[in-house]
C-alpha cells in the first residue's frame, strides 16, 4: 500500500519558492488542476488531506477569497480538505507507513485476462484476491525478492569451491631463422608438433572472514525483501479496499442525488401548477426550476466521478477496462469495538512486516560493517590443478599442482578506511530509519484510532441530520402545497437534504477507511480486514 506521511499520496507538481505567473484566473485554474492531480492511495488512516498552494503574488485578501470559494464547492468523495496556503514552502514527497517503494506502483496492475461478455459480479473479497495477484506494487516487491535471492547466491559462491575444466589440443611449427637462430647443421624449421591436455582446476576459499560476513549480510537482505513483499500485501489490501469502498460511496451518492432530482421535479411541477393557478408568483417557479437543474448538474458530476472511480478500481486489481462489472457488496457498517491504543500498538510492533524488514536491514548493515573491518585480515585459499597431457590421449601422463596461499593487505589504508566508513554510515542510517519507523507506526495506530472515534460520531450525527433534513423538507413542501408560504423554504430544505445525505455517505466511507487503515497499521490487513470492517 511506497508514497504520504502515514498518508499514501503523490505530490503535485508545485515548485517551492517559484511564484506562479499569469493572471489570477490562470493561477486559480492551475491551482484546481494541481489539486486534481493530487491523487490519493487509500487516504491512510485519516480522511483529511492537506494541500499546499505555493504563491508569493496573491494578497492575503485574495487568498482568503479563493479559500472561501474552494470550500463552498462540493467536495469530491465528501472528504474534508484542509487547504494550507504558504509562501515558498518546500514540498517533500512522503511515503506511507515507512515504505521506500514508490506508492504510484500500487495504482497500477498487470492485466492478464481478457474481458468476458456480460456483467461480472465483483465482491470485496474478489477484488482483494485479484489485487494481490495482479497489482503492480506486489509484483515489483516479489521480483525484488528474486533479485535479493540472486545476490545471496552470488555472495555464497565466494565461500564454495569453484571447479573449472579445460580441454586443449595444440599444434605448433616454429621457424628458427625467423626468431634469429641460425645454427649450422640444425634444421631451420621445427615441427609440426603438438600435445593434448585434459585438465581440471579447483579453487577453494579456506578462510575469508570478509566474504563470510558479506554472505550473512546478503542473507539478512534476502529475509528483509521477503518481509517487504509480505508487507506489500497489506498495502494492496488497503489500496483495493479503499478503491472498492470509494465506489460504494459513489454509488450511494448517485442514488441519493437521483432521489433529490425526483424530489426537485415534484417541487418544480407543484410550483408550475401553483403559478398557473395564480396561487404563487413566477419567482417560485423560477426558483424551483433552478433547484431542479442544479440537482441535474450534480447528478451528472456524481455519475462521472463514479465511473472514473470504477476505472481506478479496475486498474488496481488488473481488470480489463472494457470489462463490465457490478459491485455485489453493500457498504459495511456495524458497531464494533475499537481496540485500545496500547493493545493496538503492541499488535503493530509484533505484526508489522515492514518493521521486521527494517530490523533485518539493520542486521545486514551490521554484517556489512563487520565485513569491511575483516578486509584487514588475511585470507587462506587453496588451488589444485590436475590433468593429463601428452602427444595424444592414448599417450599422456597425469600432472598435479597443489598450492596453498595466504594473502592479506600490507598497505591499502585508503580503501580499507573508506569501506569501513561507508558501511558505518549505512548502519547509522538504517538504525535511524528503524527508530523513525517505530515512531511512525505508533503515530499510524493513534491516527487510525482517532479517525475511527471521530468517524463513528460523525455517522451518528449525520444519520440523525438526514432524518431531520427530510422531516424539514416534508414540512416545507406541505406548507408550500397548502399555500401558506412560498417555496424558498422548500429550496433551502432540499439543499439541506442534499448536504445531509452527502455527509452521511462520506462519514460511512471515512469510518470504513479508518478501520481498514487501523488493520494496516497493526499489520493484519491481509488476514483480518473483514473483521475490522465488521463483515
Coordinates of C-alpha atoms in Angstrom, one line a residue:
X1 CA 0.0 0.0 0.0
X2 CA 5.5 3.3 -1.1
X3 CA 4.3 7.5 -1.0
X4 CA 2.2 10.0 2.2
X5 CA 3.4 10.7 5.8
X6 CA 1.1 8.0 7.1
X7 CA -0.8 9.2 4.1
X8 CA -0.5 7.4 0.8
X9 CA -0.2 10.0 -1.8
X10 CA 1.8 11.6 -4.6
X11 CA 2.9 15.2 -4.5
X12 CA 1.6 17.7 -7.0
X13 CA 4.0 19.3 -9.4
X14 CA 4.4 22.5 -7.5
X15 CA 7.8 24.2 -7.3
X16 CA 8.6 25.6 -3.9
X17 CA 9.6 29.2 -3.9
X18 CA 8.6 29.8 -7.5
X19 CA 5.8 32.3 -8.0
X20 CA 3.0 31.3 -10.3
X21 CA 2.8 33.7 -13.3
X22 CA -0.2 34.8 -15.4
X23 CA -3.5 36.3 -14.4
X24 CA -5.3 35.5 -11.2
X25 CA -7.8 33.4 -13.2
X26 CA -5.0 31.4 -14.8
X27 CA -3.4 30.9 -11.3
X28 CA -6.7 29.7 -10.0
X29 CA -7.1 27.2 -12.9
X30 CA -3.5 26.0 -12.2
X31 CA -4.4 25.6 -8.6
X32 CA -7.5 23.5 -9.4
X33 CA -5.6 21.4 -11.9
X34 CA -2.9 20.7 -9.4
X35 CA -5.5 19.7 -6.8
X36 CA -7.0 17.3 -9.3
X37 CA -3.6 15.7 -10.0
X38 CA -3.0 15.2 -6.3
X39 CA -4.1 11.5 -6.3
X40 CA -4.5 9.6 -3.1
X41 CA -4.0 5.9 -2.4
X42 CA -6.2 4.9 0.4
X43 CA -6.1 8.2 2.3
X44 CA -4.3 6.2 5.0
X45 CA -5.7 6.3 8.5
X46 CA -7.1 9.8 8.0
X47 CA -9.6 11.3 5.7
X48 CA -8.0 14.8 5.8
X49 CA -5.6 15.6 3.0
X50 CA -3.6 18.8 3.2
X51 CA -2.9 20.8 0.0
X52 CA -0.1 23.3 -0.1
X53 CA -0.5 26.2 -2.6
X54 CA 2.8 27.9 -3.2
X55 CA 2.3 31.5 -4.2
X56 CA 4.0 34.8 -3.4
X57 CA 1.9 37.1 -5.5
X58 CA -1.6 36.8 -4.1
X59 CA -2.6 39.2 -1.4
X60 CA -4.0 37.8 1.9
X61 CA -7.5 39.1 0.9
X62 CA -7.3 37.3 -2.5
X63 CA -6.0 34.1 -0.8
X64 CA -8.9 34.2 1.7
X65 CA -11.5 34.7 -1.1
X66 CA -10.1 31.7 -3.0
X67 CA -10.1 29.7 0.1
X68 CA -13.8 30.5 0.8
X69 CA -14.7 29.9 -2.8
X70 CA -13.0 26.5 -2.8
X71 CA -14.5 25.4 0.5
X72 CA -18.0 26.3 -0.8
X73 CA -17.6 23.9 -3.8
X74 CA -18.9 20.3 -3.4
X75 CA -16.1 18.2 -2.0
X76 CA -15.2 15.2 -4.1
X77 CA -15.9 12.0 -2.2
X78 CA -17.3 14.1 0.7
X79 CA -13.9 14.3 2.3
X80 CA -12.8 17.2 4.5
X81 CA -9.9 19.0 2.7
X82 CA -7.6 21.2 4.7
X83 CA -6.2 23.9 2.5
X84 CA -3.0 25.3 3.7
X85 CA -1.6 28.4 1.9
X86 CA 2.1 29.1 2.4
X87 CA 4.7 31.2 0.7
X88 CA 7.8 29.5 -0.7
X89 CA 7.3 26.3 1.4
X90 CA 9.2 23.2 0.2
X91 CA 7.0 20.3 -0.7
X92 CA 8.6 16.9 0.1
X93 CA 7.1 13.7 -1.2
X94 CA 6.3 11.4 1.6
X95 CA 5.8 7.6 1.9
X96 CA 3.1 5.7 3.8
X97 CA 3.9 3.5 6.8
X98 CA 7.6 3.7 6.3
X99 CA 7.7 2.2 2.8
X100 CA 10.5 3.1 0.5
X101 CA 9.0 1.9 -2.8
X102 CA 7.0 4.3 -4.9
X103 CA 3.4 4.5 -3.9
X104 CA 2.4 5.1 -7.5
X105 CA 3.2 1.5 -8.4
X106 CA 0.2 0.4 -6.3
X107 CA -2.1 2.4 -8.6
X108 CA -1.2 0.1 -11.5
X109 CA -1.5 -3.6 -12.3
X110 CA -0.7 -6.3 -14.8
X111 CA -3.7 -7.3 -16.9
X112 CA -3.5 -11.0 -17.8
X113 CA -7.1 -11.7 -18.6
X114 CA -9.4 -10.6 -21.4
X115 CA -12.8 -9.1 -21.0
X116 CA -15.7 -11.5 -20.8
X117 CA -19.2 -10.9 -22.1
X118 CA -21.9 -9.9 -19.7
X119 CA -21.6 -8.3 -16.3
X120 CA -19.1 -9.8 -13.9
X121 CA -20.1 -9.8 -10.2
X122 CA -17.3 -8.3 -8.0
X123 CA -17.2 -8.6 -4.3
X124 CA -14.7 -7.1 -2.0
X125 CA -13.1 -10.5 -1.4
X126 CA -12.8 -11.0 -5.2
X127 CA -11.3 -7.6 -5.7
X128 CA -8.7 -8.1 -3.0
X129 CA -7.8 -11.5 -4.3
X130 CA -7.3 -10.1 -7.8
X131 CA -5.3 -7.2 -6.4
X132 CA -2.9 -9.5 -4.5
X133 CA -2.3 -11.3 -7.8
X134 CA -2.2 -8.5 -10.3
X135 CA -1.3 -5.3 -8.5
X136 CA 1.9 -3.8 -9.8
X137 CA 3.3 -2.9 -6.4
X138 CA 3.0 -6.5 -5.2
X139 CA 4.6 -7.8 -8.4
X140 CA 7.5 -5.4 -8.1
X141 CA 8.1 -6.5 -4.5
X142 CA 8.1 -10.1 -5.4
X143 CA 10.6 -9.5 -8.2
X144 CA 12.7 -7.7 -5.6
X145 CA 12.7 -11.0 -3.5
X146 CA 14.0 -12.8 -6.5
X147 CA 16.8 -10.3 -7.1
X148 CA 17.8 -10.4 -3.4
X149 CA 17.9 -14.2 -3.6
X150 CA 20.2 -14.0 -6.6
X151 CA 22.5 -11.6 -4.7
X152 CA 22.6 -14.0 -1.8
X153 CA 23.7 -16.9 -4.1
X154 CA 26.4 -14.7 -5.6
X155 CA 27.9 -14.0 -2.1
X156 CA 27.6 -17.7 -1.2
X157 CA 29.7 -18.7 -4.2
X158 CA 32.7 -16.9 -2.7
X159 CA 32.6 -19.5 0.1
X160 CA 32.0 -22.5 -2.1
X161 CA 34.6 -24.4 -4.2
X162 CA 34.9 -23.4 -7.8
X163 CA 35.8 -26.2 -10.3
X164 CA 36.6 -25.4 -13.9
X165 CA 37.6 -27.8 -16.7
X166 CA 39.6 -27.3 -19.9
X167 CA 40.3 -29.5 -22.9
X168 CA 43.2 -28.2 -25.1
X169 CA 44.6 -29.6 -28.3
X170 CA 47.7 -27.7 -29.6
X171 CA 49.7 -27.9 -32.8
X172 CA 52.8 -25.7 -33.4
X173 CA 55.5 -25.2 -36.0
X174 CA 58.5 -22.9 -35.4
X175 CA 60.8 -21.1 -37.9
X176 CA 64.0 -20.7 -36.0
X177 CA 65.6 -18.4 -38.6
X178 CA 62.6 -16.0 -38.2
X179 CA 63.5 -16.0 -34.5
X180 CA 67.1 -15.1 -35.3
X181 CA 68.6 -18.5 -34.7
X182 CA 70.8 -19.8 -37.5
X183 CA 72.7 -22.9 -36.3
X184 CA 74.8 -24.8 -38.9
X185 CA 73.5 -28.4 -39.3
X186 CA 70.3 -27.7 -37.4
X187 CA 67.0 -27.6 -39.2
X188 CA 65.6 -24.1 -39.8
X189 CA 62.0 -25.2 -39.2
X190 CA 61.0 -27.4 -36.2
X191 CA 57.6 -29.2 -36.3
X192 CA 54.9 -29.5 -36.7
X193 CA 54.5 -30.9 -33.2
X194 CA 51.6 -30.8 -30.7
X195 CA 50.1 -32.1 -27.5
X196 CA 46.6 -32.8 -25.9
X197 CA 45.8 -31.6 -22.4
X198 CA 42.7 -32.6 -20.3
X199 CA 42.7 -30.6 -17.1
X200 CA 40.5 -29.7 -14.1
X201 CA 41.1 -26.9 -11.6
X202 CA 39.7 -26.5 -8.1
X203 CA 39.8 -23.1 -6.2
X204 CA 38.6 -23.1 -2.6
X205 CA 38.4 -20.3 -0.1
X206 CA 39.6 -21.9 3.1
X207 CA 39.2 -18.9 5.4
X208 CA 37.8 -15.5 4.3
X209 CA 36.1 -13.7 7.1
X210 CA 35.1 -10.7 4.9
X211 CA 33.3 -13.0 2.4
X212 CA 31.5 -14.8 5.2
X213 CA 30.2 -11.6 6.7
X214 CA 29.1 -10.4 3.2
X215 CA 27.2 -13.6 2.7
X216 CA 25.5 -13.1 6.1
X217 CA 24.6 -9.6 5.1
X218 CA 23.1 -10.8 1.9
X219 CA 21.1 -13.4 3.8
X220 CA 19.6 -10.7 6.0
X221 CA 18.8 -8.6 3.0
X222 CA 17.0 -11.6 1.4
X223 CA 14.9 -12.0 4.6
X224 CA 14.2 -8.3 4.5
X225 CA 13.0 -8.5 0.9
X226 CA 10.6 -11.3 1.7
X227 CA 9.2 -9.4 4.7
X228 CA 8.8 -6.3 2.5
X229 CA 6.9 -8.4 -0.1
X230 CA 4.6 -9.6 2.7
X231 CA 4.1 -6.1 3.9
X232 CA 3.2 -5.1 0.3
X233 CA 0.2 -7.4 0.6
X234 CA -1.2 -5.2 3.4
X235 CA -0.7 -2.1 1.2
X236 CA -2.5 -3.9 -1.7
X237 CA -5.4 -4.7 0.6
X238 CA -5.5 -1.1 1.8
X239 CA -5.4 0.2 -1.8
X240 CA -8.0 -2.1 -3.2
X241 CA -10.2 -1.8 -0.2
X242 CA -10.2 1.9 -0.4
X243 CA -11.0 1.9 -4.1
X244 CA -13.9 -0.6 -3.6
X245 CA -15.3 1.4 -0.7
X246 CA -15.0 4.6 -2.7
X247 CA -17.0 3.1 -5.5
X248 CA -19.7 2.0 -3.0
X249 CA -19.8 5.5 -1.6
X250 CA -20.1 6.9 -5.1
X251 CA -22.9 4.5 -5.9
X252 CA -24.8 5.6 -2.7
X253 CA -24.2 9.2 -3.6
X254 CA -25.5 8.7 -7.1
X255 CA -28.7 7.1 -5.7
X256 CA -29.1 10.0 -3.2
X257 CA -28.7 12.6 -6.0
X258 CA -31.2 10.7 -8.2
X259 CA -33.7 10.8 -5.4
X260 CA -33.1 14.5 -4.9
X261 CA -33.7 15.1 -8.7
X262 CA -37.0 13.4 -8.3
X263 CA -37.9 15.5 -5.3
X264 CA -36.9 18.6 -7.1
X265 CA -39.0 17.6 -10.1
X266 CA -42.1 17.2 -7.9
X267 CA -41.4 20.6 -6.3
X268 CA -41.0 22.1 -9.8
X269 CA -44.3 20.6 -11.0
X270 CA -46.0 21.9 -7.9
X271 CA -44.6 25.4 -8.4
X272 CA -45.6 25.4 -12.1
X273 CA -49.1 24.3 -11.2
X274 CA -49.4 26.9 -8.4
X275 CA -48.2 29.7 -10.7
X276 CA -50.6 28.6 -13.4
X277 CA -53.5 28.7 -10.9
X278 CA -52.4 32.1 -9.7
X279 CA -51.6 30.8 -6.2
X280 CA -47.9 31.6 -6.3
X281 CA -45.7 34.1 -8.2
X282 CA -43.4 33.2 -11.1
X283 CA -40.5 33.7 -8.8
X284 CA -41.4 30.4 -7.0
X285 CA -41.4 28.6 -10.4
X286 CA -38.1 30.1 -11.4
X287 CA -36.6 29.2 -8.0
X288 CA -37.8 25.6 -8.3
X289 CA -36.5 25.3 -11.9
X290 CA -33.0 26.5 -10.7
X291 CA -33.1 23.9 -7.9
X292 CA -34.0 21.2 -10.3
X293 CA -31.3 22.0 -12.8
X294 CA -28.8 22.3 -10.1
X295 CA -29.6 18.8 -8.9
X296 CA -29.3 17.6 -12.5
X297 CA -25.8 19.2 -12.7
X298 CA -24.9 17.5 -9.5
X299 CA -26.1 14.1 -10.8
X300 CA -24.0 14.4 -14.0
X301 CA -20.9 15.2 -12.0
X302 CA -21.6 12.5 -9.5
X303 CA -22.1 9.8 -12.1
X304 CA -18.9 10.9 -13.8
X305 CA -16.9 10.6 -10.6
X306 CA -18.4 7.2 -10.0
X307 CA -17.4 5.9 -13.5
X308 CA -13.9 7.3 -13.0
X309 CA -13.5 5.6 -9.6
X310 CA -14.7 2.3 -11.2
X311 CA -11.8 2.7 -13.7
X312 CA -9.4 3.3 -10.8
X313 CA -10.7 0.2 -9.1
X314 CA -10.2 -1.9 -12.3
X315 CA -6.7 -0.5 -12.6
X316 CA -5.5 -1.6 -9.1
X317 CA -6.9 -5.1 -9.5
X318 CA -5.8 -5.9 -13.0
X319 CA -9.3 -5.9 -14.6
X320 CA -9.6 -5.1 -18.3
X321 CA -11.0 -1.6 -18.6
X322 CA -13.7 -2.8 -21.1
X323 CA -14.9 -5.5 -18.6
X324 CA -18.3 -4.7 -17.2
X325 CA -18.7 -5.5 -13.5
X326 CA -21.1 -5.0 -10.7
X327 CA -20.3 -4.4 -7.1
X328 CA -22.1 -7.1 -5.1
X329 CA -21.2 -6.0 -1.5
X330 CA -23.0 -3.2 0.4
X331 CA -21.3 -0.5 2.4
X332 CA -20.3 -2.2 5.6
X333 CA -21.4 -0.7 8.9
X334 CA -21.5 -2.3 12.3
X335 CA -20.9 -1.3 15.9
X336 CA -17.5 -3.0 16.5
X337 CA -15.3 -2.4 19.5
X338 CA -12.1 -0.4 18.8
X339 CA -9.0 -1.8 20.5
X340 CA -7.2 0.4 22.9
X341 CA -4.1 2.3 21.8
X342 CA -1.8 0.2 24.0
X343 CA -3.3 -3.1 22.6
X344 CA -3.1 -1.9 19.0
X345 CA 0.5 -0.7 19.4
X346 CA 1.6 -4.0 20.9
X347 CA 0.0 -5.8 18.0
X348 CA 1.5 -3.5 15.5
X349 CA 5.1 -3.9 16.9
X350 CA 4.6 -7.6 16.8
X351 CA 2.9 -8.0 13.4
X352 CA 4.2 -5.2 11.1
X353 CA 6.3 -6.9 8.4
X354 CA 7.9 -3.6 7.3
X355 CA 9.3 -3.1 10.8
X356 CA 10.7 -6.7 10.8
X357 CA 12.2 -6.0 7.3
X358 CA 13.9 -2.9 8.6
X359 CA 15.3 -4.9 11.6
X360 CA 16.7 -7.4 9.1
X361 CA 18.3 -4.5 7.2
X362 CA 19.9 -3.2 10.3
X363 CA 21.4 -6.7 10.9
X364 CA 22.6 -6.7 7.3
X365 CA 24.3 -3.4 7.7
X366 CA 26.0 -4.7 10.9
X367 CA 27.3 -7.7 8.9
X368 CA 28.5 -5.4 6.1
X369 CA 30.4 -3.3 8.7
X370 CA 32.0 -6.4 10.1
X371 CA 32.9 -7.4 6.5
X372 CA 34.6 -4.1 6.0
X373 CA 36.6 -4.4 9.1
X374 CA 37.5 -8.0 8.2
X375 CA 39.2 -6.9 5.0
X376 CA 42.3 -6.3 7.0
X377 CA 42.5 -10.0 8.0
X378 CA 44.5 -12.5 5.9
X379 CA 42.6 -14.9 3.6
X380 CA 43.5 -18.5 3.0
X381 CA 42.9 -20.1 -0.3
X382 CA 43.7 -23.5 -1.9
X383 CA 44.2 -24.3 -5.5
X384 CA 44.5 -27.7 -7.1
X385 CA 45.3 -28.3 -10.8
X386 CA 45.1 -31.9 -12.1
X387 CA 45.1 -33.2 -15.7
X388 CA 46.6 -35.5 -18.3
X389 CA 48.9 -34.2 -21.0
X390 CA 50.6 -35.9 -23.9
X391 CA 51.1 -36.0 -27.6
X392 CA 47.7 -37.8 -27.9
X393 CA 45.1 -39.1 -25.5
X394 CA 46.5 -42.6 -25.6
X395 CA 50.0 -41.5 -24.8
X396 CA 49.5 -39.0 -22.0
X397 CA 50.6 -38.6 -18.4
X398 CA 49.0 -37.2 -15.3
X399 CA 50.2 -34.0 -13.8
X400 CA 49.2 -32.4 -10.4
X401 CA 49.8 -28.9 -9.0
X402 CA 48.5 -28.1 -5.5
X403 CA 49.0 -24.7 -3.9
X404 CA 48.1 -23.1 -0.6
X405 CA 48.1 -19.3 -0.3
X406 CA 47.8 -16.8 2.5
X407 CA 47.3 -13.2 1.4
X408 CA 46.4 -10.0 3.1
X409 CA 46.8 -6.3 2.6
X410 CA 50.0 -4.6 3.6
X411 CA 49.2 -1.1 2.7
X412 CA 45.7 -0.3 1.4
X413 CA 44.7 2.1 4.1
X414 CA 42.6 4.5 2.0
X415 CA 40.3 1.7 0.6
X416 CA 40.1 -0.1 4.0
X417 CA 39.1 3.1 5.9
X418 CA 36.8 4.2 3.1
X419 CA 34.9 0.9 3.1
X420 CA 34.6 0.9 6.9
X421 CA 33.3 4.5 6.9
X422 CA 30.7 3.8 4.2
X423 CA 29.5 0.7 6.0
X424 CA 29.3 2.5 9.3
X425 CA 27.3 5.4 7.7
X426 CA 24.9 2.9 6.2
X427 CA 24.4 1.2 9.6
X428 CA 23.7 4.5 11.3
X429 CA 21.2 5.3 8.6
X430 CA 19.4 2.0 9.0
X431 CA 19.3 2.4 12.8
X432 CA 17.8 5.9 12.4
X433 CA 15.2 4.6 9.9
X434 CA 14.3 1.8 12.3
X435 CA 13.8 4.2 15.2
X436 CA 11.7 6.5 13.0
X437 CA 9.6 3.6 11.7
X438 CA 8.8 2.6 15.3
X439 CA 7.6 6.1 16.0
X440 CA 5.7 6.3 12.7
X441 CA 3.9 3.0 13.5
X442 CA 2.8 4.4 16.8
X443 CA 1.6 7.5 15.1
X444 CA -0.3 5.4 12.5
X445 CA -2.1 3.5 15.2
X446 CA -3.0 6.6 17.1
X447 CA -4.2 8.4 13.9
X448 CA -6.3 5.4 12.9
X449 CA -8.0 5.1 16.3
X450 CA -8.7 8.8 16.5
X451 CA -10.2 8.7 13.0
X452 CA -12.4 5.8 13.9
X453 CA -13.7 7.5 17.0
X454 CA -14.4 10.7 15.1
X455 CA -16.0 8.9 12.2
X456 CA -18.3 6.9 14.5
X457 CA -19.6 10.2 16.0
X458 CA -19.9 11.7 12.5
X459 CA -22.0 8.7 11.4
X460 CA -24.3 9.1 14.4
X461 CA -24.8 12.8 13.9
X462 CA -25.1 12.7 10.1
X463 CA -27.7 9.9 10.3
X464 CA -29.7 12.0 12.7
X465 CA -29.2 15.0 10.5
X466 CA -30.6 13.1 7.5
X467 CA -33.8 12.3 9.4
X468 CA -34.2 15.9 10.5
X469 CA -33.5 17.3 7.0
X470 CA -36.1 15.0 5.4
X471 CA -38.6 16.0 8.0
X472 CA -37.9 19.6 7.4
X473 CA -38.3 19.2 3.7
X474 CA -41.7 17.4 4.1
X475 CA -42.9 20.2 6.4
X476 CA -41.8 22.9 3.9
X477 CA -43.4 21.0 1.0
X478 CA -46.7 20.7 2.9
X479 CA -46.7 24.4 3.7
X480 CA -46.0 25.4 0.1
X481 CA -48.6 23.0 -1.2
X482 CA -51.2 24.5 1.2
X483 CA -50.3 28.0 0.0
X484 CA -49.1 29.0 3.5
X485 CA -45.6 30.1 2.3
X486 CA -43.6 30.4 -0.8
X487 CA -41.1 27.7 -1.9
X488 CA -38.0 29.4 -0.5
X489 CA -38.2 27.1 2.5
X490 CA -38.6 24.1 0.1
X491 CA -35.4 25.1 -1.8
X492 CA -33.4 25.6 1.4
X493 CA -34.7 22.3 2.8
X494 CA -33.7 20.4 -0.4
X495 CA -30.2 21.8 -0.1
X496 CA -30.1 20.7 3.5
X497 CA -31.2 17.2 2.5
X498 CA -28.6 17.0 -0.2
X499 CA -25.9 18.1 2.2
X500 CA -27.0 15.8 4.9
X501 CA -27.1 12.8 2.5
X502 CA -23.6 13.6 1.2
X503 CA -22.3 13.9 4.8
X504 CA -23.8 10.6 5.8
X505 CA -22.3 8.8 2.8
X506 CA -18.9 10.5 3.4
X507 CA -18.9 9.6 7.1
X508 CA -19.6 6.0 6.4
X509 CA -16.8 5.9 3.9
X510 CA -14.5 7.7 6.4
X511 CA -15.3 5.2 9.1
X512 CA -14.6 2.1 6.9
X513 CA -11.4 3.6 5.5
X514 CA -10.3 4.4 9.1
X515 CA -11.0 0.8 10.2
X516 CA -9.1 -0.6 7.2
X517 CA -6.2 1.8 7.9
X518 CA -6.1 0.5 11.5
X519 CA -5.9 -3.1 10.2
X520 CA -3.0 -1.9 8.1
X521 CA -1.4 0.0 11.0
X522 CA -1.4 -3.1 13.2
X523 CA -0.1 -5.3 10.3
X524 CA -3.2 -7.6 9.8
X525 CA -4.9 -6.0 6.8
X526 CA -4.5 -9.1 4.6
X527 CA -5.8 -11.6 7.1
X528 CA -8.3 -9.7 9.2
X529 CA -9.7 -6.9 7.0
X530 CA -13.2 -8.3 7.1
X531 CA -13.2 -8.4 10.9
X532 CA -12.1 -4.8 11.1
X533 CA -14.8 -3.8 8.6
X534 CA -17.4 -5.6 10.5
X535 CA -18.0 -8.2 7.8

